[in-house]
Amino acid sequence: MFGFELRWYVGASFAVRIPGEKQLKLISIVCRSNESVGVPSRPEYINGVVKCPSKTTQVLPI
């Protein structure tokens, strides 16, 4: 309609403890929605893996 398309973006940062150390590591991710309607779910950190929700694409490295 206007010659451009709006997209939703969602991101997250996770503070992860490094095993055997007292330090934390910061892991971040930004995802872009593959659809122009609806707010996407949040990214997840499960078992050491950060991933974008379904119907989104990772746009910035972890």
Short mmCIF file of C-alpha atoms in Angstrom, two decimals:
data_model
loop_
_atom_site.label_atom_id
_atom_site.label_comp_id
_atom_site.label_asym_id
_atom_site.label_seq_id
_atom_site.Cartn_x
_atom_site.Cartn_y
_atom_site.Cartn_z
CA MET A 1 0.00 0.00 0.00
CA PHE A 2 2.77 2.48 0.93
CA GLY A 3 5.63 0.76 -0.88
CA PHE A 4 7.22 -0.66 2.28
CA GLU A 5 6.42 -3.35 4.79
CA LEU A 6 6.64 -3.09 8.57
CA ARG A 7 8.07 -6.03 10.51
CA TRP A 8 8.06 -6.92 14.18
CA TYR A 9 11.37 -7.49 15.94
CA VAL A 10 11.94 -9.28 19.22
CA GLY A 11 15.14 -9.76 21.18
CA ALA A 12 16.52 -11.04 24.44
CA SER A 13 19.68 -11.10 26.52
CA PHE A 14 20.52 -13.95 28.85
CA ALA A 15 23.07 -13.88 31.70
CA VAL A 16 24.52 -17.39 31.83
CA ARG A 17 26.79 -18.73 34.55
CA ILE A 18 30.06 -20.22 33.27
CA PRO A 19 30.53 -23.65 34.91
CA GLY A 20 33.37 -23.70 37.45
CA GLU A 21 33.76 -19.90 37.47
CA LYS A 22 32.22 -16.97 39.32
CA GLN A 23 31.60 -15.01 36.12
CA LEU A 24 28.54 -14.64 33.94
CA LYS A 25 28.47 -14.60 30.15
CA LEU A 26 25.94 -12.39 28.33
CA ILE A 27 24.26 -13.96 25.30
CA SER A 28 21.96 -11.83 23.10
CA ILE A 29 19.77 -12.50 20.07
CA VAL A 30 17.50 -10.41 17.81
CA CYS A 31 14.82 -11.99 15.62
CA ARG A 32 12.62 -10.56 12.85
CA SER A 33 9.07 -11.76 12.24
CA ASN A 34 8.42 -13.48 8.92
CA GLU A 35 4.87 -12.14 9.01
CA SER A 36 3.75 -8.52 9.19
CA VAL A 37 0.94 -9.17 11.68
CA GLY A 38 1.12 -10.12 15.33
CA VAL A 39 3.85 -9.76 17.90
CA PRO A 40 6.17 -12.81 17.92
CA SER A 41 6.97 -14.78 21.06
CA ARG A 42 10.20 -14.19 22.99
CA PRO A 43 13.46 -15.96 22.13
CA GLU A 44 14.36 -18.90 24.37
CA TYR A 45 17.46 -20.18 26.12
CA ILE A 46 17.18 -23.93 26.67
CA ASN A 47 20.06 -26.28 27.57
CA GLY A 48 22.73 -23.82 26.46
CA VAL A 49 21.08 -22.96 23.13
CA VAL A 50 19.49 -19.60 22.24
CA LYS A 51 16.88 -19.75 19.50
CA CYS A 52 14.32 -17.54 17.83
CA PRO A 53 10.65 -18.42 18.15
CA SER A 54 8.74 -20.02 15.28
CA LYS A 55 7.81 -17.79 12.33
CA THR A 56 10.89 -15.56 12.95
CA THR A 57 14.41 -15.33 11.54
CA GLN A 58 17.59 -14.48 13.44
CA VAL A 59 19.00 -11.14 12.24
CA LEU A 60 21.84 -10.45 14.66
CA PRO A 61 24.41 -13.00 15.76
CA ILE A 62 24.39 -14.46 19.19
#
